[in-house]
Amino acid sequence: MTLKIHQDHSRFKQIVRGKIKANLRKYVQKGEMIGKKGKDAISIPIPFIDIPRFKYGHKEQGGVGQGDGEVGQQLGPGAVEPGDGHQAGQGEGDHALEVDVTLEELAQILGEELQLPHIERRQNEKIITQKIRYTGINTTGPESLRHFKRTFKQALRRQIAAGTYDAARPVIIPTREDRRYRSYKLQDLPETNAVIIYMMDVSGSMGDEQKEIVRIESFWLDTWLRHQYKGLEARYIIHDAVAREVDRDTFFHTRESGGTMISSAYKLCRDIILADYPKSAWNVYPFHFSDGDNWSADDTRQCIEMLRNDVLPNVNQFAYGQVESPYGSGQFIKDLREAVGDTPNVALSEIADKDAIYASIKDFLGKGR
């Protein structure tokens, strides 16, 4: 019986996985599922899964092969009087079932559908961290590691052996010799750490629709990279004419009215990388989103110079996503393509609308860097 339950559960998970894969493009384009994200899982609505079964027809109708009819007449379901739109209906509507899927499983499905290669980590990026591993019980140790259950069990054994235990009045008083403590040792664990540095233009030309596209795409980028790395940090930079570091909530809900100087964001990104994330120990992924508008050609040249000399040599991959806006010129991605478009650790993508997010994720993550 237990085996059959496990088989049914495994079959159900396969069906759910197939439903998610079949509708992945729709899920990528929609942002409401991101609001249902937990710490390690996310709720995804899928079409209602039902077991095939026979259904009885209407009572007023005959069975198969009964009643009046002509030769060659097609048989269909029983006729139902159409409603006038003002009364409650009795028909069955469409149902959706919300299932919890771990972010790990979601990342695997994303990788399979987009055929994403596994990331090639740097050879020297491992950081050694120490983890406490409890290995046994000892008679000595600090009071903070006292094992109360083992201590009282030892006291109970002693009192029973000495004949002092009274079952009618069970009082157990541990002595110093009864005390037991957890013993441990420090275990060295190599970890692969990574950081995403998100940068976004929040000038007046970047509206709510453009920021929603960035929010949705960043969720999928996070999901894939967390699947590849155990430790993943995220830093957030917003800029118009001036750049500043903010938290995640401010990143997606801030709108300014000033001009745009992209170099201010690249300078701050460079300073963060050099100060906190040495390339010998970290896998660094800067992602910049903008509508392609910049203050001047001189500022664009300054951005390209910083990328070549300071950013690209210290990161796994630099990615720029240009979100289409009715107010943006769209020139910046053209300048990047001409200057650094052929560089192996540069990924460029144009995102016209939510439908383009699916292909943009492939542009960013398809290189496996």
mmCIF file of C-alpha atoms in Angstrom:
data_model
loop_
_atom_site.group_PDB
_atom_site.id
_atom_site.type_symbol
_atom_site.label_atom_id
_atom_site.label_comp_id
_atom_site.label_asym_id
_atom_site.label_seq_id
_atom_site.Cartn_x
_atom_site.Cartn_y
_atom_site.Cartn_z
ATOM 1 C CA MET A 1 0.000 0.000 0.000
ATOM 2 C CA THR A 2 2.812 2.393 0.921
ATOM 3 C CA LEU A 3 4.611 1.577 -2.323
ATOM 4 C CA LYS A 4 1.485 2.371 -4.345
ATOM 5 C CA ILE A 5 1.094 5.725 -2.593
ATOM 6 C CA HIS A 6 4.697 6.609 -3.435
ATOM 7 C CA GLN A 7 4.143 5.551 -7.041
ATOM 8 C CA ASP A 8 0.989 7.678 -7.289
ATOM 9 C CA HIS A 9 2.765 10.655 -5.755
ATOM 10 C CA SER A 10 5.677 10.261 -8.157
ATOM 11 C CA ARG A 11 3.266 10.044 -11.089
ATOM 12 C CA PHE A 12 1.428 13.161 -9.900
ATOM 13 C CA LYS A 13 4.733 15.096 -9.683
ATOM 14 C CA GLN A 14 5.561 14.031 -13.239
ATOM 15 C CA ILE A 15 2.171 15.272 -14.452
ATOM 16 C CA VAL A 16 2.635 18.610 -12.648
ATOM 17 C CA ARG A 17 6.134 18.964 -14.061
ATOM 18 C CA GLY A 18 4.790 18.327 -17.566
ATOM 19 C CA LYS A 19 2.064 20.943 -17.099
ATOM 20 C CA ILE A 20 4.596 23.519 -15.935
ATOM 21 C CA LYS A 21 6.944 22.791 -18.837
ATOM 22 C CA ALA A 22 4.097 23.071 -21.333
ATOM 23 C CA ASN A 23 3.073 26.473 -19.940
ATOM 24 C CA LEU A 24 6.504 27.804 -18.964
ATOM 25 C CA ARG A 25 6.495 30.644 -21.482
ATOM 26 C CA LYS A 26 3.181 31.879 -20.035
ATOM 27 C CA TYR A 27 4.531 31.691 -16.483
ATOM 28 C CA VAL A 28 7.673 33.610 -17.470
ATOM 29 C CA GLN A 29 5.612 36.414 -18.985
ATOM 30 C CA LYS A 30 3.281 36.782 -15.999
ATOM 31 C CA GLY A 31 4.385 38.491 -12.821
ATOM 32 C CA GLU A 32 1.615 37.585 -10.348
ATOM 33 C CA MET A 33 3.206 34.233 -9.462
ATOM 34 C CA ILE A 34 6.254 36.064 -8.101
ATOM 35 C CA GLY A 35 4.055 37.422 -5.324
ATOM 36 C CA LYS A 36 3.420 33.836 -4.211
ATOM 37 C CA LYS A 37 7.081 33.105 -3.663
ATOM 38 C CA GLY A 38 8.141 31.675 -0.322
ATOM 39 C CA LYS A 39 11.601 31.081 1.025
ATOM 40 C CA ASP A 40 12.257 27.836 -0.857
ATOM 41 C CA ALA A 41 9.099 27.288 -2.913
ATOM 42 C CA ILE A 42 6.620 29.092 -5.122
ATOM 43 C CA SER A 43 2.927 28.508 -5.821
ATOM 44 C CA ILE A 44 2.117 28.021 -9.494
ATOM 45 C CA PRO A 45 -1.430 27.826 -10.905
ATOM 46 C CA ILE A 46 -1.848 24.940 -13.336
ATOM 47 C CA PRO A 47 -4.937 23.663 -15.162
ATOM 48 C CA PHE A 48 -7.060 21.441 -12.929
ATOM 49 C CA ILE A 49 -5.881 17.842 -13.025
ATOM 50 C CA ASP A 50 -8.745 15.344 -12.967
ATOM 51 C CA ILE A 51 -8.983 11.589 -13.401
ATOM 52 C CA PRO A 52 -10.834 10.531 -16.613
ATOM 53 C CA ARG A 53 -14.217 8.996 -15.823
ATOM 54 C CA PHE A 54 -17.659 8.351 -17.318
ATOM 55 C CA LYS A 55 -20.334 10.959 -16.686
ATOM 56 C CA TYR A 56 -24.098 10.475 -16.718
ATOM 57 C CA GLY A 57 -26.142 12.487 -19.190
ATOM 58 C CA HIS A 58 -29.293 14.505 -18.537
ATOM 59 C CA LYS A 59 -32.231 12.505 -17.222
ATOM 60 C CA GLU A 60 -34.644 13.792 -19.839
ATOM 61 C CA GLN A 61 -32.569 12.335 -22.662
ATOM 62 C CA GLY A 62 -32.415 8.790 -23.981
ATOM 63 C CA GLY A 63 -29.367 6.621 -24.092
ATOM 64 C CA VAL A 64 -27.051 5.933 -26.994
ATOM 65 C CA GLY A 65 -28.983 4.767 -30.083
ATOM 66 C CA GLN A 66 -32.397 5.810 -28.726
ATOM 67 C CA GLY A 67 -34.840 8.477 -29.833
ATOM 68 C CA ASP A 68 -35.687 10.008 -33.180
ATOM 69 C CA GLY A 69 -33.023 10.850 -35.694
ATOM 70 C CA GLU A 70 -31.935 10.697 -39.305
ATOM 71 C CA VAL A 71 -29.267 8.539 -40.904
ATOM 72 C CA GLY A 72 -25.898 10.314 -40.768
ATOM 73 C CA GLN A 73 -26.978 12.773 -38.109
ATOM 74 C CA GLN A 74 -24.090 13.656 -35.768
ATOM 75 C CA LEU A 75 -24.571 12.882 -32.130
ATOM 76 C CA GLY A 76 -23.477 15.526 -29.636
ATOM 77 C CA PRO A 77 -23.951 16.342 -26.001
ATOM 78 C CA GLY A 78 -27.413 17.224 -24.766
ATOM 79 C CA ALA A 79 -28.692 20.631 -25.697
ATOM 80 C CA VAL A 80 -28.720 23.136 -22.882
ATOM 81 C CA GLU A 81 -30.874 26.240 -22.995
ATOM 82 C CA PRO A 82 -28.607 29.278 -23.407
ATOM 83 C CA GLY A 83 -28.765 31.805 -20.591
ATOM 84 C CA ASP A 84 -29.568 35.461 -21.029
ATOM 85 C CA GLY A 85 -26.548 36.637 -19.033
ATOM 86 C CA HIS A 86 -28.569 37.784 -16.032
ATOM 87 C CA GLN A 87 -29.111 34.515 -14.175
ATOM 88 C CA ALA A 88 -26.706 32.316 -12.306
ATOM 89 C CA GLY A 89 -25.408 29.485 -14.450
ATOM 90 C CA GLN A 90 -25.272 25.840 -13.493
ATOM 91 C CA GLY A 91 -22.452 24.731 -15.786
ATOM 92 C CA GLU A 92 -19.000 23.830 -14.584
ATOM 93 C CA GLY A 93 -16.357 26.488 -15.082
ATOM 94 C CA ASP A 94 -12.612 26.277 -15.644
ATOM 95 C CA HIS A 95 -10.606 25.309 -12.600
ATOM 96 C CA ALA A 96 -7.001 25.953 -11.699
ATOM 97 C CA LEU A 97 -4.961 24.124 -9.127
ATOM 98 C CA GLU A 98 -2.153 25.846 -7.246
ATOM 99 C CA VAL A 99 0.790 23.573 -6.546
ATOM 100 C CA ASP A 100 3.917 24.366 -4.570
ATOM 101 C CA VAL A 101 7.085 23.848 -6.571
ATOM 102 C CA THR A 102 10.517 24.279 -5.059
ATOM 103 C CA LEU A 103 12.729 26.913 -6.634
ATOM 104 C CA GLU A 104 15.254 24.154 -7.287
ATOM 105 C CA GLU A 105 12.711 22.223 -9.382
ATOM 106 C CA LEU A 106 11.633 25.417 -11.145
ATOM 107 C CA ALA A 107 15.249 26.164 -12.082
ATOM 108 C CA GLN A 108 15.674 22.635 -13.466
ATOM 109 C CA ILE A 109 12.563 23.038 -15.624
ATOM 110 C CA LEU A 110 13.786 26.440 -16.832
ATOM 111 C CA GLY A 111 17.167 24.971 -17.762
ATOM 112 C CA GLU A 112 15.594 22.049 -19.634
ATOM 113 C CA GLU A 113 13.159 24.167 -21.625
ATOM 114 C CA LEU A 114 15.645 26.899 -22.542
ATOM 115 C CA GLN A 115 18.480 24.349 -22.916
ATOM 116 C CA LEU A 116 20.656 26.426 -20.611
ATOM 117 C CA PRO A 117 24.200 25.129 -20.100
ATOM 118 C CA HIS A 118 25.552 24.732 -16.588
ATOM 119 C CA ILE A 119 27.712 27.666 -15.551
ATOM 120 C CA GLU A 120 31.456 27.275 -15.927
ATOM 121 C CA ARG A 121 32.741 28.434 -12.559
ATOM 122 C CA ARG A 122 36.149 29.950 -12.098
ATOM 123 C CA GLN A 123 38.809 27.489 -10.992
ATOM 124 C CA ASN A 124 39.870 29.516 -7.963
ATOM 125 C CA GLU A 125 36.559 30.778 -6.677
ATOM 126 C CA LYS A 126 36.161 28.456 -3.711
ATOM 127 C CA ILE A 127 35.829 29.969 -0.254
ATOM 128 C CA ILE A 128 36.519 27.726 2.714
ATOM 129 C CA THR A 129 33.947 28.054 5.472
ATOM 130 C CA GLN A 130 33.829 26.143 8.731
ATOM 131 C CA LYS A 131 30.737 24.256 9.835
ATOM 132 C CA ILE A 132 30.157 22.765 13.279
ATOM 133 C CA ARG A 133 29.419 19.056 13.102
ATOM 134 C CA TYR A 134 28.223 17.284 16.242
ATOM 135 C CA THR A 135 29.940 13.911 16.383
ATOM 136 C CA GLY A 136 29.004 12.326 19.734
ATOM 137 C CA ILE A 137 28.495 12.613 23.484
ATOM 138 C CA ASN A 138 31.146 13.392 26.094
ATOM 139 C CA THR A 139 31.243 13.628 29.895
ATOM 140 C CA THR A 140 32.819 17.075 29.826
ATOM 141 C CA GLY A 141 32.026 20.250 27.985
ATOM 142 C CA PRO A 142 30.542 23.744 28.277
ATOM 143 C CA GLU A 143 27.095 24.125 29.814
ATOM 144 C CA SER A 144 25.773 25.564 26.540
ATOM 145 C CA LEU A 145 26.288 22.135 24.934
ATOM 146 C CA ARG A 146 24.759 20.071 27.737
ATOM 147 C CA HIS A 147 22.521 17.307 26.377
ATOM 148 C CA PHE A 148 19.572 17.368 28.779
ATOM 149 C CA LYS A 149 17.909 14.190 27.530
ATOM 150 C CA ARG A 150 21.097 12.142 27.808
ATOM 151 C CA THR A 151 21.822 13.686 31.205
ATOM 152 C CA PHE A 152 18.453 12.671 32.682
ATOM 153 C CA LYS A 153 18.623 9.208 31.107
ATOM 154 C CA GLN A 154 22.017 8.695 32.754
ATOM 155 C CA ALA A 155 20.634 9.896 36.095
ATOM 156 C CA LEU A 156 17.681 7.528 35.738
ATOM 157 C CA ARG A 157 19.992 4.588 35.050
ATOM 158 C CA ARG A 158 22.092 5.450 38.114
ATOM 159 C CA GLN A 159 19.065 5.750 40.432
ATOM 160 C CA ILE A 160 17.563 2.453 39.186
ATOM 161 C CA ALA A 161 20.911 0.665 39.611
ATOM 162 C CA ALA A 162 21.267 2.127 43.132
ATOM 163 C CA GLY A 163 17.682 1.218 44.074
ATOM 164 C CA THR A 164 16.768 4.813 44.897
ATOM 165 C CA TYR A 165 14.241 5.303 42.085
ATOM 166 C CA ASP A 166 10.615 5.398 43.271
ATOM 167 C CA ALA A 167 8.154 4.737 40.432
ATOM 168 C CA ALA A 168 5.283 6.041 42.566
ATOM 169 C CA ARG A 169 7.113 9.317 43.067
ATOM 170 C CA PRO A 170 9.409 9.650 40.029
ATOM 171 C CA VAL A 171 11.919 12.330 40.970
ATOM 172 C CA ILE A 172 15.176 12.367 38.986
ATOM 173 C CA ILE A 173 18.010 14.547 40.263
ATOM 174 C CA PRO A 174 21.122 14.511 38.062
ATOM 175 C CA THR A 175 24.520 14.781 39.718
ATOM 176 C CA ARG A 176 27.710 16.152 38.285
ATOM 177 C CA GLU A 177 28.741 12.686 37.087
ATOM 178 C CA ASP A 178 25.450 12.282 35.177
ATOM 179 C CA ARG A 179 25.952 15.274 32.961
ATOM 180 C CA ARG A 180 26.490 14.601 29.250
ATOM 181 C CA TYR A 181 27.624 17.082 26.630
ATOM 182 C CA ARG A 182 27.619 17.197 22.860
ATOM 183 C CA SER A 183 31.038 16.860 21.288
ATOM 184 C CA TYR A 184 31.787 18.466 17.941
ATOM 185 C CA LYS A 185 34.470 19.188 15.417
ATOM 186 C CA LEU A 186 34.911 21.951 12.854
ATOM 187 C CA GLN A 187 34.549 20.782 9.274
ATOM 188 C CA ASP A 188 35.984 22.757 6.372
ATOM 189 C CA LEU A 189 33.479 23.166 3.545
ATOM 190 C CA PRO A 190 34.382 24.721 0.190
ATOM 191 C CA GLU A 191 31.659 27.041 -1.077
ATOM 192 C CA THR A 192 31.140 28.708 -4.418
ATOM 193 C CA ASN A 193 29.905 32.236 -3.840
ATOM 194 C CA ALA A 194 28.319 34.544 -6.363
ATOM 195 C CA VAL A 195 26.843 38.025 -6.412
ATOM 196 C CA ILE A 196 24.377 39.678 -8.754
ATOM 197 C CA ILE A 197 24.672 43.444 -9.047
ATOM 198 C CA TYR A 198 21.453 44.822 -10.496
ATOM 199 C CA MET A 199 21.545 48.291 -12.034
ATOM 200 C CA MET A 200 18.487 50.090 -13.361
ATOM 201 C CA ASP A 201 17.744 53.444 -14.919
ATOM 202 C CA VAL A 202 14.956 55.107 -12.897
ATOM 203 C CA SER A 203 14.784 58.360 -14.843
ATOM 204 C CA GLY A 204 11.461 59.722 -16.077
ATOM 205 C CA SER A 205 11.557 57.678 -19.297
ATOM 206 C CA MET A 206 11.446 54.357 -17.398
ATOM 207 C CA GLY A 207 7.795 53.787 -16.511
ATOM 208 C CA ASP A 208 5.998 51.190 -14.398
ATOM 209 C CA GLU A 209 5.651 48.775 -17.310
ATOM 210 C CA GLN A 210 9.408 48.775 -17.914
ATOM 211 C CA LYS A 211 10.122 48.208 -14.220
ATOM 212 C CA GLU A 212 7.661 45.306 -14.137
ATOM 213 C CA ILE A 213 9.590 43.665 -16.975
ATOM 214 C CA VAL A 214 12.820 44.079 -14.998
ATOM 215 C CA ARG A 215 11.180 42.670 -11.865
ATOM 216 C CA ILE A 216 9.932 39.556 -13.663
ATOM 217 C CA GLU A 217 13.208 38.908 -15.456
ATOM 218 C CA SER A 218 15.277 39.378 -12.307
ATOM 219 C CA PHE A 219 13.204 36.675 -10.575
ATOM 220 C CA TRP A 220 14.134 34.101 -13.219
ATOM 221 C CA LEU A 221 17.777 35.191 -13.276
ATOM 222 C CA ASP A 222 17.904 34.797 -9.482
ATOM 223 C CA THR A 223 16.243 31.385 -9.677
ATOM 224 C CA TRP A 224 18.758 30.013 -12.177
ATOM 225 C CA LEU A 225 21.850 31.413 -10.491
ATOM 226 C CA ARG A 226 20.728 30.183 -7.044
ATOM 227 C CA HIS A 227 20.393 26.762 -8.635
ATOM 228 C CA GLN A 228 24.027 27.010 -9.738
ATOM 229 C CA TYR A 229 25.526 28.517 -6.578
ATOM 230 C CA LYS A 230 24.873 27.733 -2.918
ATOM 231 C CA GLY A 231 25.677 31.260 -1.785
ATOM 232 C CA LEU A 232 24.187 34.100 -3.858
ATOM 233 C CA GLU A 233 24.124 37.734 -2.817
ATOM 234 C CA ALA A 234 22.263 40.550 -4.539
ATOM 235 C CA ARG A 235 23.121 44.259 -4.622
ATOM 236 C CA TYR A 236 20.905 46.933 -6.134
ATOM 237 C CA ILE A 237 21.889 50.211 -7.803
ATOM 238 C CA ILE A 238 19.490 52.814 -9.205
ATOM 239 C CA HIS A 239 20.539 55.793 -11.258
ATOM 240 C CA ASP A 240 19.361 58.775 -13.173
ATOM 241 C CA ALA A 241 22.077 61.417 -13.352
ATOM 242 C CA VAL A 242 23.430 60.114 -10.012
ATOM 243 C CA ALA A 243 23.723 56.498 -8.829
ATOM 244 C CA ARG A 244 23.100 55.129 -5.347
ATOM 245 C CA GLU A 245 22.804 51.713 -3.747
ATOM 246 C CA VAL A 246 19.366 50.780 -2.368
ATOM 247 C CA ASP A 247 17.456 47.759 -1.059
ATOM 248 C CA ARG A 248 15.335 45.502 -3.258
ATOM 249 C CA ASP A 249 11.988 47.160 -2.533
ATOM 250 C CA THR A 250 13.324 50.643 -3.291
ATOM 251 C CA PHE A 251 14.970 49.303 -6.455
ATOM 252 C CA PHE A 252 11.655 48.323 -8.032
ATOM 253 C CA HIS A 253 9.488 51.179 -6.742
ATOM 254 C CA THR A 254 11.592 54.313 -7.218
ATOM 255 C CA ARG A 255 11.032 56.773 -10.038
ATOM 256 C CA GLU A 256 12.997 59.942 -10.603
ATOM 257 C CA SER A 257 12.516 62.799 -13.031
ATOM 258 C CA GLY A 258 16.108 63.740 -13.808
ATOM 259 C CA GLY A 259 18.335 62.985 -16.762
ATOM 260 C CA THR A 260 20.371 59.850 -17.346
ATOM 261 C CA MET A 261 24.104 59.362 -16.844
ATOM 262 C CA ILE A 262 24.846 55.657 -17.079
ATOM 263 C CA SER A 263 28.488 56.159 -16.137
ATOM 264 C CA SER A 264 27.429 57.003 -12.564
ATOM 265 C CA ALA A 265 26.017 53.457 -12.162
ATOM 266 C CA TYR A 266 29.099 51.821 -13.698
ATOM 267 C CA LYS A 267 31.394 53.762 -11.381
ATOM 268 C CA LEU A 268 29.462 52.596 -8.311
ATOM 269 C CA CYS A 269 29.342 49.035 -9.637
ATOM 270 C CA ARG A 270 33.104 49.091 -10.187
ATOM 271 C CA ASP A 271 33.748 50.404 -6.683
ATOM 272 C CA ILE A 272 31.526 47.703 -5.107
ATOM 273 C CA ILE A 273 33.289 44.931 -7.035
ATOM 274 C CA LEU A 274 36.786 46.123 -6.186
ATOM 275 C CA ALA A 275 35.930 46.684 -2.519
ATOM 276 C CA ASP A 276 33.839 43.600 -1.697
ATOM 277 C CA TYR A 277 34.128 40.931 -4.391
ATOM 278 C CA PRO A 278 37.658 39.990 -5.472
ATOM 279 C CA LYS A 279 37.610 37.880 -8.601
ATOM 280 C CA SER A 280 39.769 35.210 -6.944
ATOM 281 C CA ALA A 281 36.913 34.370 -4.569
ATOM 282 C CA TRP A 282 33.646 35.522 -6.169
ATOM 283 C CA ASN A 283 31.608 34.933 -9.303
ATOM 284 C CA VAL A 284 30.268 38.372 -10.208
ATOM 285 C CA TYR A 285 27.282 39.068 -12.473
ATOM 286 C CA PRO A 286 26.353 42.717 -13.153
ATOM 287 C CA PHE A 287 22.976 43.151 -14.894
ATOM 288 C CA HIS A 288 22.056 46.593 -16.195
ATOM 289 C CA PHE A 289 18.562 47.540 -17.422
ATOM 290 C CA SER A 290 17.793 50.772 -19.214
ATOM 291 C CA ASP A 291 15.739 52.182 -22.079
ATOM 292 C CA GLY A 292 18.914 53.048 -24.006
ATOM 293 C CA ASP A 293 18.883 56.767 -23.332
ATOM 294 C CA ASN A 294 22.110 58.406 -22.129
ATOM 295 C CA TRP A 295 23.094 61.990 -21.435
ATOM 296 C CA SER A 296 25.782 62.343 -24.076
ATOM 297 C CA ALA A 297 28.136 60.485 -26.392
ATOM 298 C CA ASP A 298 31.000 61.423 -24.074
ATOM 299 C CA ASP A 299 29.304 59.652 -21.166
ATOM 300 C CA THR A 300 28.774 56.561 -23.336
ATOM 301 C CA ARG A 301 32.495 56.528 -24.217
ATOM 302 C CA GLN A 302 33.283 56.761 -20.509
ATOM 303 C CA CYS A 303 30.984 53.783 -19.836
ATOM 304 C CA ILE A 304 32.697 51.671 -22.494
ATOM 305 C CA GLU A 305 36.124 52.567 -21.142
ATOM 306 C CA MET A 306 35.110 51.522 -17.607
ATOM 307 C CA LEU A 307 33.667 48.280 -18.907
ATOM 308 C CA ARG A 308 36.828 47.366 -20.786
ATOM 309 C CA ASN A 309 39.329 48.344 -18.109
ATOM 310 C CA ASP A 310 37.594 47.830 -14.758
ATOM 311 C CA VAL A 311 34.424 45.748 -14.979
ATOM 312 C CA LEU A 312 34.843 43.021 -17.606
ATOM 313 C CA PRO A 313 38.234 41.775 -16.313
ATOM 314 C CA ASN A 314 36.692 41.212 -12.851
ATOM 315 C CA VAL A 315 33.329 39.587 -13.650
ATOM 316 C CA ASN A 316 32.059 36.293 -15.024
ATOM 317 C CA GLN A 317 29.631 38.077 -17.294
ATOM 318 C CA PHE A 318 28.262 41.562 -17.827
ATOM 319 C CA ALA A 319 24.681 41.687 -19.112
ATOM 320 C CA TYR A 320 22.765 44.648 -20.498
ATOM 321 C CA GLY A 321 19.023 44.492 -21.129
ATOM 322 C CA GLN A 322 17.432 47.322 -23.062
ATOM 323 C CA VAL A 323 13.738 47.656 -22.220
ATOM 324 C CA GLU A 324 11.754 49.339 -24.958
ATOM 325 C CA SER A 325 10.192 52.635 -23.928
ATOM 326 C CA PRO A 326 8.287 55.243 -25.951
ATOM 327 C CA TYR A 327 10.621 57.890 -24.538
ATOM 328 C CA GLY A 328 13.998 56.158 -24.802
ATOM 329 C CA SER A 329 16.291 56.584 -27.791
ATOM 330 C CA GLY A 330 17.553 52.984 -27.757
ATOM 331 C CA GLN A 331 21.026 54.092 -28.810
ATOM 332 C CA PHE A 332 23.054 52.664 -25.938
ATOM 333 C CA ILE A 333 22.791 48.995 -26.946
ATOM 334 C CA LYS A 334 23.963 49.901 -30.456
ATOM 335 C CA ASP A 335 27.067 51.553 -29.005
ATOM 336 C CA LEU A 336 27.729 48.538 -26.759
ATOM 337 C CA ARG A 337 27.367 46.114 -29.671
ATOM 338 C CA GLU A 338 29.870 48.070 -31.690
ATOM 339 C CA ALA A 339 32.384 48.409 -28.839
ATOM 340 C CA VAL A 340 32.154 45.188 -26.775
ATOM 341 C CA GLY A 341 29.523 43.070 -28.503
ATOM 342 C CA ASP A 342 32.058 40.376 -29.481
ATOM 343 C CA THR A 343 33.584 40.101 -25.995
ATOM 344 C CA PRO A 344 32.960 36.567 -24.634
ATOM 345 C CA ASN A 345 31.695 37.692 -21.212
ATOM 346 C CA VAL A 346 29.219 40.285 -22.517
ATOM 347 C CA ALA A 347 25.535 39.477 -23.096
ATOM 348 C CA LEU A 348 23.210 42.000 -24.718
ATOM 349 C CA SER A 349 19.443 41.715 -25.108
ATOM 350 C CA GLU A 350 16.596 43.885 -26.362
ATOM 351 C CA ILE A 351 13.328 43.441 -24.436
ATOM 352 C CA ALA A 352 10.410 44.867 -26.375
ATOM 353 C CA ASP A 353 7.677 43.706 -23.965
ATOM 354 C CA LYS A 354 6.774 40.885 -21.564
ATOM 355 C CA ASP A 355 6.594 38.422 -24.454
ATOM 356 C CA ALA A 356 10.305 39.027 -25.076
ATOM 357 C CA ILE A 357 11.376 38.078 -21.519
ATOM 358 C CA TYR A 358 11.552 34.383 -22.415
ATOM 359 C CA ALA A 359 14.100 34.946 -25.209
ATOM 360 C CA SER A 360 15.973 37.531 -23.150
ATOM 361 C CA ILE A 361 16.633 34.999 -20.360
ATOM 362 C CA LYS A 362 18.186 32.740 -23.004
ATOM 363 C CA ASP A 363 20.328 35.656 -24.231
ATOM 364 C CA PHE A 364 21.637 36.302 -20.712
ATOM 365 C CA LEU A 365 22.141 32.747 -19.480
ATOM 366 C CA GLY A 366 22.772 30.851 -22.708
ATOM 367 C CA LYS A 367 26.544 31.347 -22.645
ATOM 368 C CA GLY A 368 26.990 29.325 -19.484
ATOM 369 C CA ARG A 369 29.378 31.796 -17.896
#
